[in-house]
Coordinates of C-alpha atoms in Angstrom, one line a residue:
Chain S
X1 CA 141.3 79.2 32.4
X2 CA 140.4 75.8 33.8
X3 CA 140.6 77.2 37.3
X4 CA 138.8 80.5 36.5
X5 CA 135.8 78.5 35.3
X6 CA 135.9 75.9 37.9
X7 CA 136.3 78.1 41.0
X8 CA 133.0 79.9 40.7
X9 CA 131.3 76.6 40.1
X10 CA 132.9 75.1 43.2
X11 CA 132.0 78.2 45.2
X12 CA 128.4 78.0 44.1
X13 CA 128.3 74.3 44.9
X14 CA 129.8 75.1 48.4
X15 CA 127.2 77.8 49.0
X16 CA 124.4 75.4 48.0
X17 CA 125.8 72.9 50.5
X18 CA 126.1 75.4 53.3
X19 CA 122.9 77.3 52.8
X20 CA 120.8 74.7 50.9
X21 CA 119.5 73.1 54.1
X22 CA 117.7 76.3 55.1
X23 CA 115.1 78.2 53.2
X24 CA 116.4 81.2 51.1
X25 CA 117.6 84.0 53.3
X26 CA 118.3 86.7 50.7
X27 CA 116.9 90.2 51.1
X28 CA 114.7 89.7 54.1
X29 CA 113.1 93.0 54.7
X30 CA 111.1 94.6 57.5
X31 CA 109.8 98.0 58.3
X32 CA 109.8 100.3 61.3
X33 CA 108.7 101.0 64.0
X34 CA 109.7 97.8 65.7
X35 CA 108.5 96.2 68.9
X36 CA 111.2 94.0 70.5
X37 CA 110.3 91.5 73.1
X38 CA 111.6 88.3 74.7
X39 CA 110.2 84.8 75.0
X40 CA 112.0 83.6 78.2
X41 CA 113.3 86.9 79.6
X42 CA 116.8 86.4 78.5
X43 CA 119.2 89.4 78.0
X44 CA 119.2 88.7 74.2
X45 CA 116.9 91.5 73.2
X46 CA 119.4 94.1 74.4
X47 CA 121.9 92.7 71.8
X48 CA 119.6 93.8 69.1
X49 CA 118.4 97.1 70.7
X50 CA 121.9 98.3 71.5
X51 CA 122.6 98.3 67.7
X52 CA 119.1 99.5 66.8
X53 CA 119.8 102.5 69.0
X54 CA 123.1 103.2 67.3
X55 CA 121.5 102.7 63.8
X56 CA 118.6 104.9 64.8
X57 CA 116.1 102.2 63.9
X58 CA 112.8 103.2 65.5
X59 CA 112.0 100.6 68.1
X60 CA 110.6 100.0 71.6
X61 CA 111.9 97.3 73.9
X62 CA 109.2 95.7 76.1
X63 CA 110.3 92.4 77.5
X64 CA 106.8 91.7 78.8
X65 CA 104.9 93.0 75.8
X66 CA 101.3 91.8 75.4
X67 CA 98.9 91.9 72.5
X68 CA 97.6 95.2 73.8
X69 CA 101.0 96.8 73.3
X70 CA 100.7 96.4 69.6
X71 CA 98.0 99.0 69.6
X72 CA 100.1 101.6 71.2
X73 CA 101.9 102.5 67.9
X74 CA 101.5 101.4 64.3
X75 CA 104.2 98.8 64.6
X76 CA 105.3 97.2 61.4
X77 CA 107.6 94.6 62.8
X78 CA 107.6 92.4 65.9
X79 CA 111.0 90.8 66.9
X80 CA 110.8 88.1 69.5
X81 CA 114.1 87.0 70.9
X82 CA 114.1 83.4 72.0
X83 CA 116.1 81.6 74.6
X84 CA 115.3 81.7 78.3
X85 CA 116.9 82.8 81.5
X86 CA 115.9 81.2 84.7
X87 CA 117.2 84.3 86.5
X88 CA 115.3 86.6 84.2
X89 CA 112.1 84.7 84.5
X90 CA 112.5 84.4 88.3
X91 CA 113.0 88.1 88.5
X92 CA 110.0 88.8 86.4
X93 CA 107.9 86.3 88.4
X94 CA 107.0 84.3 85.3
X95 CA 107.4 80.7 84.1
X96 CA 108.2 79.5 80.6
X97 CA 104.6 78.5 80.3
X98 CA 103.5 82.1 81.1
X99 CA 106.0 83.3 78.5
X100 CA 104.7 81.0 75.8
X101 CA 101.1 82.0 76.5
X102 CA 102.0 85.7 76.4
X103 CA 104.0 85.5 73.3
X104 CA 101.5 83.2 71.6
X105 CA 98.8 85.8 72.0
X106 CA 101.2 88.6 70.9
X107 CA 102.1 86.7 67.7
X108 CA 98.4 86.0 67.0
X109 CA 97.6 89.6 67.3
X110 CA 100.6 90.7 65.2
X111 CA 99.4 88.3 62.5
X112 CA 95.9 89.8 62.5
X113 CA 97.4 93.2 62.1
X114 CA 99.7 92.1 59.3
X115 CA 102.9 92.9 61.3
X116 CA 106.0 91.1 60.2
X117 CA 107.2 88.6 62.8
X118 CA 110.9 88.0 63.2
X119 CA 112.1 85.2 65.5
X120 CA 115.6 85.7 66.8
X121 CA 118.2 83.7 68.7
X122 CA 121.3 85.7 69.3
X123 CA 123.2 84.1 72.2
X124 CA 124.5 80.9 70.6
X125 CA 124.6 77.6 72.4
X126 CA 124.8 79.3 75.8
X127 CA 121.1 80.1 75.4
X128 CA 120.2 76.5 74.3
X129 CA 119.2 73.6 76.5
X130 CA 122.9 72.7 76.8
X131 CA 123.4 75.4 79.3
X132 CA 120.2 75.1 81.2
X133 CA 119.6 73.3 84.6
X134 CA 119.4 69.5 84.4
X135 CA 116.0 68.7 83.1
X136 CA 115.2 72.3 82.0
X137 CA 114.4 72.7 78.4
X138 CA 112.9 76.2 78.5
X139 CA 115.3 77.4 75.8
X140 CA 113.9 74.9 73.4
X141 CA 110.3 75.5 74.4
X142 CA 110.9 79.2 73.7
X143 CA 112.3 78.5 70.3
X144 CA 109.4 76.2 69.4
X145 CA 106.9 78.8 70.5
X146 CA 108.2 81.5 68.3
X147 CA 110.3 80.3 65.3
X148 CA 107.7 78.2 63.4
X149 CA 105.3 81.2 63.5
X150 CA 107.8 83.8 62.3
X151 CA 108.1 85.3 58.8
X152 CA 111.9 84.9 59.0
X153 CA 114.6 84.2 61.6
X154 CA 117.8 85.9 62.7
X155 CA 120.2 83.5 64.3
X156 CA 123.8 83.5 65.5
X157 CA 125.3 80.6 63.6
X158 CA 126.9 78.9 66.6
X159 CA 123.4 78.5 68.1
X160 CA 122.7 76.2 65.2
X161 CA 125.6 73.9 66.1
X162 CA 123.1 71.0 66.1
X163 CA 121.2 72.2 63.1
X164 CA 118.1 73.1 65.1
X165 CA 117.3 76.3 63.2
X166 CA 118.3 74.9 59.9
X167 CA 115.8 72.1 60.5
X168 CA 113.1 74.5 61.6
X169 CA 113.7 76.7 58.6
X170 CA 113.5 73.8 56.2
X171 CA 110.5 72.2 57.8
X172 CA 108.4 75.3 58.0
X173 CA 109.9 77.0 54.9
X174 CA 111.0 80.0 56.9
X175 CA 114.1 81.9 55.7
X176 CA 116.8 82.3 58.2
X177 CA 119.5 85.0 58.3
X178 CA 122.6 83.6 60.0
X179 CA 125.4 85.8 61.3
X180 CA 128.7 84.6 62.8
X181 CA 129.9 87.4 65.1
X182 CA 127.9 89.6 67.4
X183 CA 129.2 92.7 65.6
X184 CA 127.6 91.4 62.4
X185 CA 124.2 92.1 64.0
X186 CA 124.7 95.6 62.9
X187 CA 125.0 94.6 59.3
X188 CA 122.0 92.3 59.6
X189 CA 119.8 95.1 61.0
X190 CA 121.0 97.5 58.3
X191 CA 120.1 95.0 55.6
X192 CA 116.7 94.1 57.1
X193 CA 115.6 97.7 57.9
X194 CA 117.5 99.5 55.1
X195 CA 115.7 100.8 52.1
Chain R
X1 CA 143.8 54.7 137.7
X2 CA 146.4 52.3 136.5
X3 CA 149.8 53.5 135.2
X4 CA 148.9 52.1 131.8
X5 CA 145.6 54.1 131.6
X6 CA 147.4 57.2 132.8
X7 CA 150.0 56.8 130.1
X8 CA 147.3 56.3 127.5
X9 CA 145.6 59.5 128.6
X10 CA 148.8 61.5 128.6
X11 CA 149.6 60.2 125.0
X12 CA 146.1 61.2 123.8
X13 CA 146.3 64.6 125.5
X14 CA 149.8 65.1 124.0
X15 CA 148.5 64.3 120.6
X16 CA 145.5 66.6 121.1
X17 CA 147.8 69.4 122.2
X18 CA 150.1 68.8 119.2
X19 CA 147.1 69.1 116.9
X20 CA 145.9 72.2 118.7
X21 CA 149.3 73.8 118.5
X22 CA 150.0 72.9 114.9
X23 CA 146.5 74.0 113.8
X24 CA 146.9 77.2 115.8
X25 CA 150.2 78.0 114.2
X26 CA 148.6 77.4 110.8
X27 CA 145.6 79.6 111.6
X28 CA 147.9 82.3 113.0
X29 CA 150.2 82.2 110.0
X30 CA 147.3 82.3 107.6
X31 CA 145.6 85.2 109.3
X32 CA 148.8 87.2 109.5
X33 CA 150.4 86.4 106.2
X34 CA 151.5 89.7 104.7
X35 CA 151.0 89.7 100.9
X36 CA 153.3 92.3 99.3
X37 CA 151.9 94.5 96.5
X38 CA 154.4 96.3 94.3
X39 CA 152.8 99.7 93.4
X40 CA 153.0 99.9 89.6
X41 CA 153.6 103.0 87.6
X42 CA 149.9 103.9 87.6
X43 CA 149.4 103.9 91.4
X44 CA 149.3 107.5 92.5
X45 CA 148.2 107.0 96.1
X46 CA 147.1 104.3 98.5
X47 CA 144.2 105.2 100.8
X48 CA 142.4 103.2 103.5
X49 CA 138.7 102.2 103.4
X50 CA 138.4 103.6 107.0
X51 CA 138.9 107.1 105.6
X52 CA 135.4 106.9 104.4
X53 CA 133.8 105.5 107.5
X54 CA 135.4 105.8 110.9
X55 CA 134.0 102.6 112.3
X56 CA 136.1 100.6 109.9
X57 CA 139.3 102.5 110.7
X58 CA 142.0 100.3 112.2
X59 CA 140.0 97.1 111.9
X60 CA 140.9 94.0 109.8
X61 CA 138.7 95.3 107.0
X62 CA 140.4 98.7 106.8
X63 CA 141.7 97.5 103.5
X64 CA 144.0 99.4 101.0
X65 CA 142.4 101.3 98.2
X66 CA 144.8 101.8 95.3
X67 CA 144.1 105.0 93.4
X68 CA 145.3 105.3 89.8
X69 CA 144.8 108.8 88.6
X70 CA 145.0 109.5 84.9
X71 CA 147.0 112.3 83.4
X72 CA 143.8 113.6 81.9
X73 CA 140.4 113.7 83.6
X74 CA 137.6 111.3 82.8
X75 CA 135.4 108.7 84.4
X76 CA 136.0 106.8 87.6
X77 CA 136.0 103.0 87.7
X78 CA 136.1 100.9 90.9
X79 CA 137.5 97.3 90.8
X80 CA 136.7 95.1 93.7
X81 CA 138.8 92.0 94.2
X82 CA 138.3 89.8 97.2
X83 CA 134.6 90.3 98.0
X84 CA 134.7 86.5 98.2
X85 CA 138.3 85.7 99.1
X86 CA 137.9 82.1 98.1
X87 CA 137.7 83.2 94.5
X88 CA 141.3 84.1 93.9
X89 CA 141.1 85.0 90.2
X90 CA 139.3 88.1 91.2
X91 CA 142.0 89.2 93.6
X92 CA 144.8 88.3 91.2
X93 CA 143.2 90.2 88.3
X94 CA 142.9 93.2 90.4
X95 CA 146.5 92.7 91.5
X96 CA 147.7 92.8 87.9
X97 CA 146.0 96.2 87.5
X98 CA 147.8 97.6 90.5
X99 CA 151.2 96.2 89.6
X100 CA 151.1 96.9 85.9
X101 CA 148.5 99.4 84.9
X102 CA 148.8 103.0 83.9
X103 CA 145.7 105.2 83.6
X104 CA 145.9 107.9 80.9
X105 CA 142.4 109.2 81.2
X106 CA 140.1 109.0 84.1
X107 CA 140.7 107.2 87.3
X108 CA 140.7 103.6 88.6
X109 CA 140.3 102.7 92.2
X110 CA 141.2 99.1 93.1
X111 CA 140.6 97.0 96.3
X112 CA 142.5 93.7 96.4
X113 CA 140.8 92.5 99.6
X114 CA 137.3 94.0 99.8
X115 CA 136.5 91.7 102.7
X116 CA 139.9 91.4 104.1
X117 CA 138.6 89.5 107.2
X118 CA 137.3 86.8 104.8
X119 CA 140.8 86.4 103.4
X120 CA 142.2 85.4 106.8
X121 CA 140.6 82.0 107.1
X122 CA 139.4 79.2 104.9
X123 CA 136.1 77.3 104.8
X124 CA 135.5 75.8 108.2
X125 CA 135.6 72.0 107.7
X126 CA 136.3 72.5 104.1
X127 CA 139.9 71.3 104.2
X128 CA 140.9 74.2 102.0
X129 CA 144.7 75.0 101.6
X130 CA 145.5 78.0 103.7
X131 CA 147.4 79.7 100.9
X132 CA 148.7 79.2 97.4
X133 CA 151.8 80.3 95.5
X134 CA 152.2 81.9 92.1
X135 CA 155.6 81.4 90.5
X136 CA 157.1 84.6 89.1
X137 CA 160.4 85.3 87.3
X138 CA 161.7 86.7 90.6
X139 CA 160.6 83.9 92.8
X140 CA 157.4 82.5 94.3
X141 CA 154.7 84.9 95.7
X142 CA 152.4 83.5 98.3
X143 CA 148.7 84.6 98.7
X144 CA 146.2 83.8 101.4
X145 CA 143.4 81.5 100.3
X146 CA 140.3 82.9 101.9
X147 CA 136.7 82.1 102.4
X148 CA 133.3 83.4 101.3
X149 CA 132.4 84.8 104.6
X150 CA 133.9 87.2 107.2
X151 CA 136.0 85.4 109.7
X152 CA 133.9 84.5 112.8
X153 CA 136.7 85.9 114.9
X154 CA 135.6 89.3 113.6
X155 CA 131.9 88.8 113.5
X156 CA 130.0 86.3 115.7
X157 CA 127.5 84.7 116.4
X158 CA 125.3 84.3 113.3
X159 CA 121.5 84.8 113.8
X160 CA 119.0 82.1 112.9
X161 CA 117.7 84.3 110.1
X162 CA 119.6 87.1 108.3
X163 CA 117.2 89.9 107.5
X164 CA 118.8 92.1 104.9
X165 CA 118.8 95.9 105.4
X166 CA 117.1 97.9 104.1
X167 CA 114.9 95.5 102.0
X168 CA 113.9 93.3 104.9
X169 CA 114.4 90.2 102.6
X170 CA 115.2 87.0 104.5
X171 CA 118.5 85.5 103.4
X172 CA 120.5 82.5 104.6
X173 CA 121.7 83.0 108.2
X174 CA 125.4 82.6 107.3
X175 CA 125.2 85.3 104.7
X176 CA 125.1 87.9 107.4
X177 CA 128.9 87.5 107.1
X178 CA 128.9 87.6 103.3
X179 CA 130.0 91.0 101.9
X180 CA 128.1 90.2 98.7
X181 CA 124.8 89.8 100.5
X182 CA 125.1 92.8 102.8
X183 CA 125.2 95.7 100.3
X184 CA 124.5 98.6 100.8
X185 CA 125.3 98.1 104.5
X186 CA 124.5 100.4 107.3
X187 CA 126.5 102.4 109.8
X188 CA 125.2 100.7 112.9
X189 CA 125.0 97.2 111.5
X190 CA 127.2 94.1 111.8
X191 CA 130.9 94.3 110.9
X192 CA 130.2 93.1 107.4
X193 CA 127.4 95.6 106.9
X194 CA 129.7 98.4 108.1
X195 CA 132.3 97.3 105.6
X196 CA 129.7 97.5 102.8
X197 CA 128.5 100.8 104.1
X198 CA 132.1 102.1 104.0
X199 CA 132.5 101.1 100.4
X200 CA 129.2 102.8 99.6
X201 CA 130.4 106.0 101.2
X202 CA 133.6 105.7 99.2
X203 CA 131.6 105.1 95.9
X204 CA 129.4 108.1 96.6
X205 CA 132.2 110.5 97.7
X206 CA 134.6 109.5 94.9
X207 CA 131.8 109.7 92.4
X208 CA 132.4 106.3 90.9
X209 CA 130.8 105.8 87.5
X210 CA 131.3 102.1 87.1
X211 CA 131.8 99.6 89.9
X212 CA 133.1 96.1 89.0
X213 CA 132.9 93.2 91.5
X214 CA 135.2 90.3 90.5
X215 CA 134.0 86.8 91.3
X216 CA 134.3 83.1 90.5
X217 CA 131.6 80.5 90.4
X218 CA 131.3 76.7 90.7
X219 CA 130.4 75.1 87.4
X220 CA 127.2 73.7 89.0
X221 CA 125.9 77.3 89.4
X222 CA 123.9 78.7 86.6
X223 CA 125.2 82.2 86.8
X224 CA 128.7 81.6 85.4
X225 CA 131.0 82.9 82.7
X226 CA 128.8 86.0 82.6
X227 CA 128.5 89.7 83.5
X228 CA 125.6 90.4 85.9
X229 CA 124.5 93.9 85.5
X230 CA 122.3 96.5 87.1
X231 CA 119.6 97.7 84.8
X232 CA 121.5 100.9 84.2
X233 CA 124.4 98.9 82.8
X234 CA 122.5 96.6 80.5
X235 CA 123.7 98.2 77.3
X236 CA 127.2 98.5 78.5
X237 CA 127.4 94.9 79.7
X238 CA 125.8 93.6 76.6
X239 CA 128.2 95.5 74.3
X240 CA 131.1 94.3 76.4
X241 CA 129.9 90.7 76.3
X242 CA 129.6 90.9 72.5
X243 CA 132.9 92.5 71.9
X244 CA 134.7 90.0 74.1
X245 CA 133.0 87.0 72.6
X246 CA 133.8 88.3 69.1
X247 CA 137.4 89.5 69.6
X248 CA 138.9 87.3 72.3
X249 CA 139.0 83.6 72.5
X250 CA 136.4 83.2 75.2
X251 CA 132.6 83.5 75.6
X252 CA 131.0 85.6 78.2
X253 CA 127.3 86.3 78.5
X254 CA 125.1 88.8 80.4
X255 CA 122.5 88.4 83.0
X256 CA 120.4 91.1 84.4
X257 CA 120.3 91.7 88.2
X258 CA 116.9 90.7 89.5
X259 CA 115.1 93.8 90.9
X260 CA 114.0 91.9 94.0
X261 CA 117.1 90.0 94.9
X262 CA 118.8 92.1 97.5
X263 CA 122.2 92.4 99.1
X264 CA 124.3 91.8 96.0
X265 CA 126.7 94.4 94.6
X266 CA 125.1 94.4 91.1
X267 CA 121.8 95.4 92.7
X268 CA 122.6 97.6 95.6
X269 CA 125.5 99.7 94.4
X270 CA 123.4 100.7 91.4
X271 CA 120.4 101.3 93.6
X272 CA 122.2 103.3 96.2
X273 CA 124.6 105.4 94.2
X274 CA 124.9 106.9 90.7
X275 CA 127.4 104.1 89.7
X276 CA 126.6 101.4 87.2
X277 CA 127.3 98.1 89.0
X278 CA 128.6 95.0 87.2
X279 CA 129.7 91.7 88.6
X280 CA 131.9 89.2 86.6
X281 CA 131.8 85.5 87.2
X282 CA 134.6 83.2 86.0
X283 CA 134.5 79.4 86.3
X284 CA 136.3 77.9 89.4
X285 CA 136.0 74.1 89.7
X286 CA 137.6 74.3 93.1
X287 CA 134.2 75.5 94.4
X288 CA 132.2 72.7 93.0
X289 CA 130.6 70.4 95.6
X290 CA 131.5 67.3 93.5
X291 CA 135.2 68.2 93.4
X292 CA 137.9 65.7 94.3
X293 CA 141.0 66.6 96.4
X294 CA 140.8 70.2 97.6
X295 CA 144.4 71.0 96.9
X296 CA 146.5 74.0 95.9
X297 CA 147.1 72.2 92.6
X298 CA 143.4 71.9 92.0
X299 CA 142.9 75.5 92.9
X300 CA 145.5 76.7 90.4
X301 CA 145.0 74.2 87.5
X302 CA 141.2 73.9 87.8
X303 CA 141.6 70.3 86.8
X304 CA 139.2 67.9 88.5
X305 CA 138.1 64.5 87.2
X306 CA 135.0 64.4 89.4
X307 CA 133.8 67.8 88.1
X308 CA 134.5 66.5 84.5
X309 CA 132.4 63.5 85.4
X310 CA 129.6 65.7 86.6
X311 CA 129.7 67.4 83.3
X312 CA 129.3 64.2 81.5
X313 CA 126.1 63.7 83.5
X314 CA 124.8 67.1 82.3
X315 CA 125.1 68.6 85.8
X316 CA 127.2 71.7 84.9
X317 CA 126.4 75.1 83.4
X318 CA 129.9 75.5 81.9
X319 CA 132.1 73.1 80.0
X320 CA 135.1 71.5 81.4
X321 CA 137.5 68.9 80.1
X322 CA 140.9 67.4 81.1
X323 CA 142.5 70.8 80.6
X324 CA 140.5 72.2 83.5
X325 CA 140.2 76.0 84.2
X326 CA 143.7 77.2 84.9
X327 CA 144.2 80.3 87.0
X328 CA 145.7 82.2 84.0
X329 CA 142.5 81.6 82.0
X330 CA 140.3 82.8 84.9
X331 CA 142.4 85.9 85.6
X332 CA 142.7 86.7 81.9
X333 CA 138.9 86.6 81.5
X334 CA 138.7 89.2 84.2
X335 CA 141.4 91.5 83.0
X336 CA 140.1 91.6 79.5
X337 CA 136.5 92.1 80.7
X338 CA 137.6 95.1 82.8
X339 CA 139.6 96.6 80.0
X340 CA 136.7 96.1 77.6
X341 CA 134.3 97.8 80.0
X342 CA 136.7 100.8 80.1
X343 CA 136.8 100.9 76.3
X344 CA 133.1 100.5 75.7
X345 CA 132.3 103.0 78.5
X346 CA 134.6 105.5 76.8
X347 CA 132.9 105.1 73.5
X348 CA 129.5 105.7 75.0
X349 CA 130.7 108.5 77.4
X350 CA 133.3 110.5 75.5
X351 CA 133.1 113.3 78.1
X352 CA 134.2 110.9 80.8
X353 CA 136.7 108.5 79.2
X354 CA 138.7 105.8 80.8
X355 CA 142.0 104.9 79.1
X356 CA 144.1 102.2 80.8
X357 CA 147.3 100.7 79.5
X358 CA 149.9 98.2 80.6
X359 CA 147.5 95.5 81.9
X360 CA 147.6 92.2 80.0
X361 CA 144.6 90.9 78.3
X362 CA 143.3 87.3 78.2
X363 CA 145.6 85.9 75.5
X364 CA 148.7 87.5 77.1
X365 CA 148.0 86.2 80.6
X366 CA 147.5 82.7 79.2
X367 CA 150.6 82.9 77.1
X368 CA 152.9 84.2 79.8
X369 CA 151.2 83.1 83.0
X370 CA 149.9 85.2 85.9
X371 CA 153.3 85.3 87.6
X372 CA 154.9 87.1 84.6
X373 CA 152.9 90.1 85.6
X374 CA 153.7 90.1 89.3
X375 CA 156.6 92.5 89.8
X376 CA 159.9 91.8 91.7
X377 CA 159.2 92.7 95.3
X378 CA 163.0 92.9 96.1
X379 CA 163.5 95.6 93.5
X380 CA 160.6 97.8 94.7
X381 CA 161.5 100.7 96.9
X382 CA 159.9 100.8 100.3
X383 CA 157.7 103.7 99.1
X384 CA 156.5 101.5 96.3
X385 CA 155.5 98.5 98.4
X386 CA 152.2 97.9 100.2
X387 CA 150.9 94.9 102.0
X388 CA 147.6 93.2 102.0

């Protein structure tokens, strides 16, 4: 009896301790069609679209999407995947400054149109400044350019090893949906885009 | 000339001759070291690269191609080990497929020495060990430690600028001998370009669906612990990366092959054939410029205090600690990654499945060691032995 009363209380307390630092993440919802893009030309967006394809969530992937692209379809959601790839940006012939400018304008336009903005970071600490070239902080610049302007965040938990996204969530009162394993992206997308 | 001066000259000349002879013996031994390959249960035939392009026939790069035909039809996967022969985990991982693997569905083609010439020498002036040994239950197995580039004995001299064919892109002069800068090659090009062309002919004629090029990278190189993929393989590579990171005890990312960076397998195989081209990079501290003693032990354990120190200064793109990056870890990453590609490919292409068994995955290679999966050469019949 003692245990049966105490365990749920302890569990709730534990949940508050774990999730309390971030803004509430329950029942974050978004609608289709979705425009998926990158801020930093990392391979991250494919991690989402590979599951979106399997789940038949209507979406377009355009890694260099601009504000104009939002007029191509009645998009209801914009997902911007943060984290940068020097190789990707080099191949695209852009710098992180170009990316911030492009995505900034894209987000501004999305806001005007009432489109839900989702910031995502799906590659863990490998796509944080820890793994960048010495002196390169383009991963962090990308995160700062997108996350504070988002309606909610989707983040792989190990990318929050240093509490970066928890802090952003708390500071800007933006809910964050954490997932542990890559395969859980599927469940996150189901929950977000499910009816 | 005094007698004393004459004696001094004779001594110096004798010492020079001794060095010349001992170095010559070492170079000759290294170039001609025959590496036995026990043909595992899955190897159904061994062909030669020269069968696909006559100019390679009978040359040092007329390497073996191990065909593993499945009992049931399916897709075709090519595994290239030894594109860069100084990256031994790639060769050894491919070796484990040949000596252990069985293909139930589809077909696997394996090259252990894609640039065989590069495996016959080590880095000039690099003080690399000429070979290394893997202990197995049936005794030690010796392997050539090679280089990144084709042996100058087989292709020389280098130009001042290497202009890649067909893109016209200017690359480092020495990379004219780098197999992974000369794809897709050309029939009337340099020896290395001809080798790449021969592989392209094989890939086209054998209707390869997925080509995997196995590599290792220094920890100071940003493209490490990753799968580099042609744009047609982005979803495959991403799913493989996610499955491996979730289900096995190592992390591997993805990088997309830049459209305008030419000569590399992940770009050119995909551009010049219907195959999806992937390149795997595992960490190899031996290649780091800040390494300490360039020894066999360092090569196999991946332990290096100077590379660890570089990490403390934030100069690395991959983690390293006192445990290093042992060869079993590096080989296991590759075997698991190849197997995962086959599994994910099969899910996405049920009409062209690839089913492979008998090859150890990451955890098993680490637990038992690479040597546990190298078969007993003395027990293999002559018809089940090949040499690299």
